[in-house]
Amino acid sequence: MLIANALVAFYRSTLRHRLYVALNIAGLGLGIAVFLVLSLVARYEYGFDRAVPDAADIYRLDEIWNLPGRTLIHAPEVSFMAFDPLRTDFPQIRAATRLAPRRAAIDTGHGDPVTIPVDFVDPGFLDVFSLALRDGTAGDALAAPDRVAVSESTARRLFGTVRARGRRIFITVDDRRTLYTVSAVFRDVPRDRTLRPDLLAAFPQAMKDVMPAFHIWESSSGQIWLRFRSAADANALAAGLPDFVRRRASMPPQLQPGWYKLALMPLLDAHFRDLHLYGGDDDGNSTDRRVVDALQIVGVLALVAAAINYVNLATARAGLRAREVALRKVLGATRPHLLAQFLAESILLLIPCAVLGLALTEIALPFVDRLGGWSVRIDYLWLVPRLVAIVLVVGIAAGLYPALVLSGYRPAAVLAATRQPAGGRMGRRLRNALVVMQFSFAVAFAICTLVVNAQASFLRQADRGFRQDRLFLVSLESSRKIDARQQSIMDNFRALPGVRSVTLSDRQPRPNSQSNDTFKRADRPQTDPLLTVEWVGRDYVRTYGATLLAGRWFDAAHGQDTALKPGYADGTPATASIVINEQASRTLGFSDPSQALGHVLIKGQIRFVIIGVARDVRFRSPRAPVDPQVYLRTDDMVPFAVIAVRADSVPPQVMLDRLQAAWRTLAPDMPFMGEAAATRLAPYFQPDARRGQLFTLGAVVAVAIACIGLYGLSSFSAARRIHEIGIRKTLGANTRQVLALLIGQFLRPVLLANLIAWPAAWVAMRGWLAGFDERVGLSPLQFATVSLLAALLSLLTILGQTIRVARAEPAKALRHE
């Protein structure tokens, strides 16, 4: 009977108050959709690597450098020299593998070679990471040096089918065109994984011979992954790493004890923690945990704001049902009976809201995926119970106070009154407080959105010390064939139409590795900082557009400018020129760049005279500080070099096609690894830009929910105050005065919301911006702009209702009840 009465009452109430119901469904539907979408996003981010079998037992070996004059470097890459001694010294290791990611030319024997990512690993890779195999067995997949395992998508790309087992391919490594056999095909790895291999190949001996990471402790260009039987075994190895480094690591004498350490990184922590490591965000795959938590909080607050709308509108409408409640009580209805009925009505109203929210979630997720770079899917087994909980919790929480108000009316007082009760001063204060809460959230979120977008825009447009436009980068793997043809390749590039200049260096935007060395000031031998070393060819400044702050750049007319080969020749006493960056000038103790000119740096038997100071160049993440760096000029071959090409106004893809065609005339079987500089740097900026767009959408929805509630409340209040306005006009008030009074009263809680929103937004954004080495400042203009826009939108929301009431004729207004 209770359910039947609730259904009948709900149906009649819906017919009588269509606007009220529509506003509630729209507001709550939007709030539920925002909550569901952002909850699914947070679930996706926090679920990274959770589905990997025995993920809690998998760890990565990281290295930590604590060097004088440098910020602490915690890097996810490590020297492979630690691999064999670790397995010997620590029996707790159940399985281990090295991993060296490369881009390689794959030749199937049909058509031109295809350049794709290849992960060179040890046979134990599949003992550490279990992959879902479509064809083949884990024990056989990488058992021999000539075997590879490919993903389904890679098999389709190379062979046109997933039935690729037994097919043969050629992979060129160090000038050796090695034949491999596809021994296994694994299913495509989901996007919520730290490692997403396309092609796994056993390390060829040629790579082990030439890669410095296999022979030098201070060289790191790959990863070591370990699998343990339990967390206790992992903790035991972590505790023994300091002693392991002292016993096993053979470092150059200039590296003091304690400068180099090893540490374990749990796989389940890597997704969030890698963003803050040196080079850990080079692939754009890591995420700031604070951003994910913020999105989750935004979802909860959006749902709370939508529930506030319901409470506001329901309490405001309570007076309209006062006589209905009085008559029900006269006819025998008890307060618990009425309380249950009104709560049931509240929950019934949540059902269409939940359906609308679910439909909006389905529509929004594909767009949100593209915006944030996610691959979020709806899991109804996870979603439906939570949706039911939302209906019950929000329905009860949002409907409880209105139900208490409605069921508490006294029949005699209500039926004897000439007007229906409006809730009194307490009701008005509650409604105003809820409006303040709503707009506090909306304004704070909008301010944060403005700052996030401003920071993303700043990072895209900030001076990185070189020009990104029309700059193309071609990476060279170090091999005898490529090293011998560096100059020929550059000459071919220079001859292409549209090419303005070409240069060579061993650093590049988003580098995989870099060289560092210690230098002493001749006049201060105790100053021995570690500086990044970059070997550069001619036309470097012209190609990159680097800027000098003091002195000059290298000039072939000066003999000592090109006196050395990479590696400082054979250590014979010599004098050479050097250019440093502004960070190095500060690290070396110079208060002004011009003071560094003419000073001498000493490295072994070589004296380097500082001839210039260049503006800092940012090749790495904007979150990371700029390294102190020196430039050395050479006309000789540079190992692991990158060729930079400055082009005229040529479409990027056209220029890349020309570069690739020129490359194939000299190295047709070697991978062409060229791309625009802007493309290579994009992973540093796209995540923040995409999340800024997501925050923008969230801010729009938050303001929309607040405005929906304000519109409903103003509509109700305006209708209730027609009689009051008639009296004011009779006593001499004009339309303008009445309009100013009503607008001021409606906007007062909106303006008060800024007192809460401003400090909250300032604290949140100050902490977030602290994670960037370069960042925008927090300006009062940002806060004032959002507040002004919020006030303007609120004004537009209530203006129609307010004007209608203010212009009402006194005679009609006094007859209104």
PDB file of N, CA, C and O in Angstrom, residues 1-10 328 333 337-338 340-342 344-345 348:
ATOM      1  N   MET A   1       0.826  -1.203   0.000  1.00  0.00           N
ATOM      2  CA  MET A   1       0.000   0.000   0.000  1.00  0.00           C
ATOM      3  C   MET A   1       0.873   1.272   0.000  1.00  0.00           C
ATOM      4  O   MET A   1       0.580   2.246  -0.684  1.00  0.00           O
ATOM      5  N   LEU A   2       1.934   1.238   0.811  1.00  0.00           N
ATOM      6  CA  LEU A   2       2.825   2.398   0.877  1.00  0.00           C
ATOM      7  C   LEU A   2       3.447   2.691  -0.482  1.00  0.00           C
ATOM      8  O   LEU A   2       3.512   3.837  -0.932  1.00  0.00           O
ATOM      9  N   ILE A   3       3.895   1.632  -1.153  1.00  0.00           N
ATOM     10  CA  ILE A   3       4.527   1.807  -2.458  1.00  0.00           C
ATOM     11  C   ILE A   3       3.517   2.345  -3.469  1.00  0.00           C
ATOM     12  O   ILE A   3       3.803   3.239  -4.261  1.00  0.00           O
ATOM     13  N   ALA A   4       2.265   1.789  -3.412  1.00  0.00           N
ATOM     14  CA  ALA A   4       1.222   2.255  -4.332  1.00  0.00           C
ATOM     15  C   ALA A   4       0.904   3.721  -4.102  1.00  0.00           C
ATOM     16  O   ALA A   4       0.775   4.511  -5.044  1.00  0.00           O
ATOM     17  N   ASN A   5       0.775   4.125  -2.817  1.00  0.00           N
ATOM     18  CA  ASN A   5       0.507   5.532  -2.511  1.00  0.00           C
ATOM     19  C   ASN A   5       1.642   6.434  -2.971  1.00  0.00           C
ATOM     20  O   ASN A   5       1.416   7.528  -3.489  1.00  0.00           O
ATOM     21  N   ALA A   6       2.867   5.954  -2.760  1.00  0.00           N
ATOM     22  CA  ALA A   6       4.030   6.752  -3.176  1.00  0.00           C
ATOM     23  C   ALA A   6       4.049   6.924  -4.685  1.00  0.00           C
ATOM     24  O   ALA A   6       4.354   8.012  -5.202  1.00  0.00           O
ATOM     25  N   LEU A   7       3.726   5.868  -5.418  1.00  0.00           N
ATOM     26  CA  LEU A   7       3.705   5.949  -6.882  1.00  0.00           C
ATOM     27  C   LEU A   7       2.632   6.917  -7.366  1.00  0.00           C
ATOM     28  O   LEU A   7       2.867   7.729  -8.269  1.00  0.00           O
ATOM     29  N   VAL A   8       1.448   6.841  -6.763  1.00  0.00           N
ATOM     30  CA  VAL A   8       0.362   7.745  -7.161  1.00  0.00           C
ATOM     31  C   VAL A   8       0.731   9.195  -6.848  1.00  0.00           C
ATOM     32  O   VAL A   8       0.546  10.100  -7.673  1.00  0.00           O
ATOM     33  N   ALA A   9       1.254   9.421  -5.630  1.00  0.00           N
ATOM     34  CA  ALA A   9       1.641  10.780  -5.250  1.00  0.00           C
ATOM     35  C   ALA A   9       2.758  11.303  -6.145  1.00  0.00           C
ATOM     36  O   ALA A   9       2.766  12.471  -6.540  1.00  0.00           O
ATOM     37  N   PHE A  10       3.704  10.425  -6.459  1.00  0.00           N
ATOM     38  CA  PHE A  10       4.815  10.835  -7.328  1.00  0.00           C
ATOM     39  C   PHE A  10       4.304  11.207  -8.722  1.00  0.00           C
ATOM     40  O   PHE A  10       4.722  12.206  -9.312  1.00  0.00           O
ATOM     41  N   ARG A 328      -3.823  15.110   4.867  1.00  0.00           N
ATOM     42  CA  ARG A 328      -3.474  13.706   5.075  1.00  0.00           C
ATOM     43  C   ARG A 328      -3.435  13.386   6.572  1.00  0.00           C
ATOM     44  O   ARG A 328      -3.851  12.311   7.008  1.00  0.00           O
ATOM     45  N   ALA A 333      -3.149  10.060   8.618  1.00  0.00           N
ATOM     46  CA  ALA A 333      -1.756   9.725   8.301  1.00  0.00           C
ATOM     47  C   ALA A 333      -0.841  10.118   9.456  1.00  0.00           C
ATOM     48  O   ALA A 333      -0.984  11.208  10.021  1.00  0.00           O
ATOM     49  N   HIS A 337       4.489   7.563   8.620  1.00  0.00           N
ATOM     50  CA  HIS A 337       3.927   7.186   7.324  1.00  0.00           C
ATOM     51  C   HIS A 337       4.259   8.233   6.261  1.00  0.00           C
ATOM     52  O   HIS A 337       4.668   7.893   5.143  1.00  0.00           O
ATOM     53  N   LEU A 338       4.090   9.524   6.603  1.00  0.00           N
ATOM     54  CA  LEU A 338       4.401  10.604   5.650  1.00  0.00           C
ATOM     55  C   LEU A 338       5.896  10.664   5.355  1.00  0.00           C
ATOM     56  O   LEU A 338       6.316  10.890   4.218  1.00  0.00           O
ATOM     57  N   ALA A 340       8.053   8.201   5.378  1.00  0.00           N
ATOM     58  CA  ALA A 340       8.386   7.103   4.468  1.00  0.00           C
ATOM     59  C   ALA A 340       7.899   7.402   3.057  1.00  0.00           C
ATOM     60  O   ALA A 340       8.588   7.096   2.072  1.00  0.00           O
ATOM     61  N   GLN A 341       6.707   8.003   2.950  1.00  0.00           N
ATOM     62  CA  GLN A 341       6.165   8.304   1.615  1.00  0.00           C
ATOM     63  C   GLN A 341       7.034   9.310   0.882  1.00  0.00           C
ATOM     64  O   GLN A 341       7.348   9.129  -0.291  1.00  0.00           O
ATOM     65  N   PHE A 342       7.432  10.384   1.575  1.00  0.00           N
ATOM     66  CA  PHE A 342       8.221  11.413   0.904  1.00  0.00           C
ATOM     67  C   PHE A 342       9.631  10.911   0.567  1.00  0.00           C
ATOM     68  O   PHE A 342      10.206  11.287  -0.451  1.00  0.00           O
ATOM     69  N   ALA A 344      10.242   7.799  -0.185  1.00  0.00           N
ATOM     70  CA  ALA A 344      10.019   6.933  -1.346  1.00  0.00           C
ATOM     71  C   ALA A 344       9.895   7.772  -2.618  1.00  0.00           C
ATOM     72  O   ALA A 344      10.421   7.402  -3.668  1.00  0.00           O
ATOM     73  N   GLU A 345       9.211   8.917  -2.535  1.00  0.00           N
ATOM     74  CA  GLU A 345       9.112   9.801  -3.698  1.00  0.00           C
ATOM     75  C   GLU A 345      10.500  10.289  -4.121  1.00  0.00           C
ATOM     76  O   GLU A 345      10.809  10.384  -5.312  1.00  0.00           O
ATOM     77  N   LEU A 348      12.230   7.458  -5.872  1.00  0.00           N
ATOM     78  CA  LEU A 348      11.649   7.242  -7.198  1.00  0.00           C
ATOM     79  C   LEU A 348      12.128   8.287  -8.196  1.00  0.00           C
ATOM     80  O   LEU A 348      12.357   7.980  -9.363  1.00  0.00           O
TER      81      LEU A 348
END
